[in-house]
Each structure stands twice: as C-alpha cells, then as structure tokens.
Coordinates of C-alpha atoms in Angstrom, one line a residue:
Y1 CA 160.9 103.8 -19.9
F2 CA 158.5 106.7 -20.3
L3 CA 159.9 110.1 -19.4
S4 CA 157.5 113.0 -19.0
R5 CA 158.4 116.5 -18.0
P6 CA 156.6 119.9 -18.3
R7 CA 156.5 121.7 -21.6
R8 CA 159.6 123.7 -22.5
F9 CA 161.6 121.9 -19.8
G10 CA 164.4 120.4 -21.8
K11 CA 163.0 117.0 -22.6
S12 CA 164.7 116.7 -26.0
L13 CA 168.1 117.8 -24.6
F14 CA 167.8 115.3 -21.7
L15 CA 166.9 112.5 -24.1
D16 CA 169.7 113.4 -26.5
T17 CA 172.1 113.4 -23.5
L18 CA 170.9 109.9 -22.4
A19 CA 171.2 108.6 -26.0
E20 CA 174.8 109.9 -26.3
L21 CA 175.7 108.3 -22.9
F22 CA 174.3 104.9 -23.8
A23 CA 176.0 105.1 -27.3
G24 CA 179.3 105.5 -25.4
R25 CA 180.4 108.8 -26.9
E26 CA 182.9 109.5 -24.2
H27 CA 184.5 112.6 -25.8
L28 CA 181.3 114.5 -25.3
F29 CA 181.4 114.1 -21.6
R30 CA 185.1 114.8 -20.8
G31 CA 185.4 117.2 -17.9
L32 CA 181.8 116.7 -16.8
H33 CA 180.7 115.0 -13.5
I34 CA 179.4 111.9 -15.3
H35 CA 182.7 111.1 -17.0
P36 CA 184.5 109.2 -14.2
H37 CA 181.2 107.6 -13.1
W38 CA 180.2 106.0 -16.4
D39 CA 181.5 102.7 -17.9
W40 CA 182.6 103.8 -21.3
S41 CA 183.6 100.3 -22.3
Q42 CA 179.9 99.3 -22.7
R43 CA 177.7 100.6 -25.4
F44 CA 174.0 100.1 -25.7
P45 CA 171.6 100.3 -28.7
V46 CA 169.2 103.2 -28.6
I47 CA 165.8 103.1 -30.1
R48 CA 164.4 106.6 -30.5
L49 CA 160.8 107.3 -31.4
S50 CA 160.0 111.0 -31.6
F51 CA 156.7 112.5 -32.8
G52 CA 157.8 116.1 -32.3
A53 CA 158.4 116.9 -35.9
G54 CA 155.5 117.9 -38.2
I55 CA 151.8 117.5 -37.8
V56 CA 149.8 114.3 -38.0
R57 CA 146.2 114.8 -39.0
T58 CA 144.9 111.3 -39.7
R59 CA 145.4 107.8 -38.4
A60 CA 146.9 106.8 -41.8
E61 CA 149.5 109.6 -41.4
L62 CA 150.3 108.4 -37.8
D63 CA 150.7 104.8 -39.0
Q64 CA 153.0 106.0 -41.8
R65 CA 155.1 108.1 -39.3
I66 CA 155.4 105.0 -37.0
R67 CA 156.6 102.8 -39.9
T68 CA 159.1 105.5 -41.0
L69 CA 160.5 105.8 -37.4
L70 CA 160.8 102.0 -37.1
R71 CA 162.5 101.7 -40.5
R72 CA 165.1 104.4 -39.6
N73 CA 165.8 102.8 -36.2
A74 CA 166.2 99.4 -37.9
Q75 CA 168.6 100.8 -40.4
D76 CA 170.6 102.6 -37.7
L77 CA 170.9 99.3 -35.7
D78 CA 171.4 97.1 -38.8
I79 CA 168.3 95.1 -38.0
A80 CA 165.9 93.7 -40.6
C81 CA 162.2 93.8 -40.1
P82 CA 160.5 90.7 -41.6
D83 CA 157.5 92.8 -42.7
P84 CA 158.1 96.6 -42.7
D85 CA 154.4 97.2 -43.1
D86 CA 153.6 95.4 -39.8
S87 CA 154.5 98.0 -37.2
I88 CA 153.9 95.7 -34.2
D89 CA 156.1 92.9 -35.5
C90 CA 158.7 95.3 -36.7
F91 CA 158.9 97.0 -33.3
A92 CA 159.1 93.7 -31.6
E93 CA 161.9 92.6 -33.9
L94 CA 163.7 95.9 -33.4
I95 CA 163.6 95.4 -29.6
R96 CA 164.7 91.7 -29.9
G97 CA 167.5 92.6 -32.3
A98 CA 168.7 95.5 -30.2
A99 CA 168.8 93.3 -27.1
E100 CA 171.0 90.8 -28.8

C-alpha cells in the first residue's frame, strides 16, 4: 500500500501506529477505541522503508540506503537475502519470507 498525506500531517505517527497494530502490541492500545475491535491473537510482519532520515545526493547513495533498509528489515524478520547486493532480489525475498 502507498499512503500519501500532506506535509506535516502526521504520516510518521500514523505509520508507526499501524506498525504497532500489525505487530500485535496490545498493551499500547488498551483503553482506546481500536482495542476491542482488533484481533490481538494475530501478528503480521511489517516491512518498513523510510527515506526521511538524512540527505541522498547521488544514485549510489540511494542504492546504498535501499540496501541498508532491506538488510535491517531482513534482520528484524530473521530472513536471509541470497545476495544482499541485489536490491530487487533481496526485496522480493523479504516479501516472500514475510508472507510465509
């Protein structure tokens, strides 16, 4: 899914909230409207790619940032990328592994 909202409109907070919901962190939502409406017995893997930190000036820096983000997500989900230098295959494996 691609989520787009105006600048300074709480996109990061919204995405952090969704990530915590899908990760099943029930204690964070006790007393809130969502609590009785969410199935806390199910947890879902979350792949998070954020380009908000730092400045990317070149294509090489962008490629490196993408590889770093993919590596961190793979480590968090305990998924091995066959070739960490191949961003496309690594991203595909990350999605396949998370889906399993």
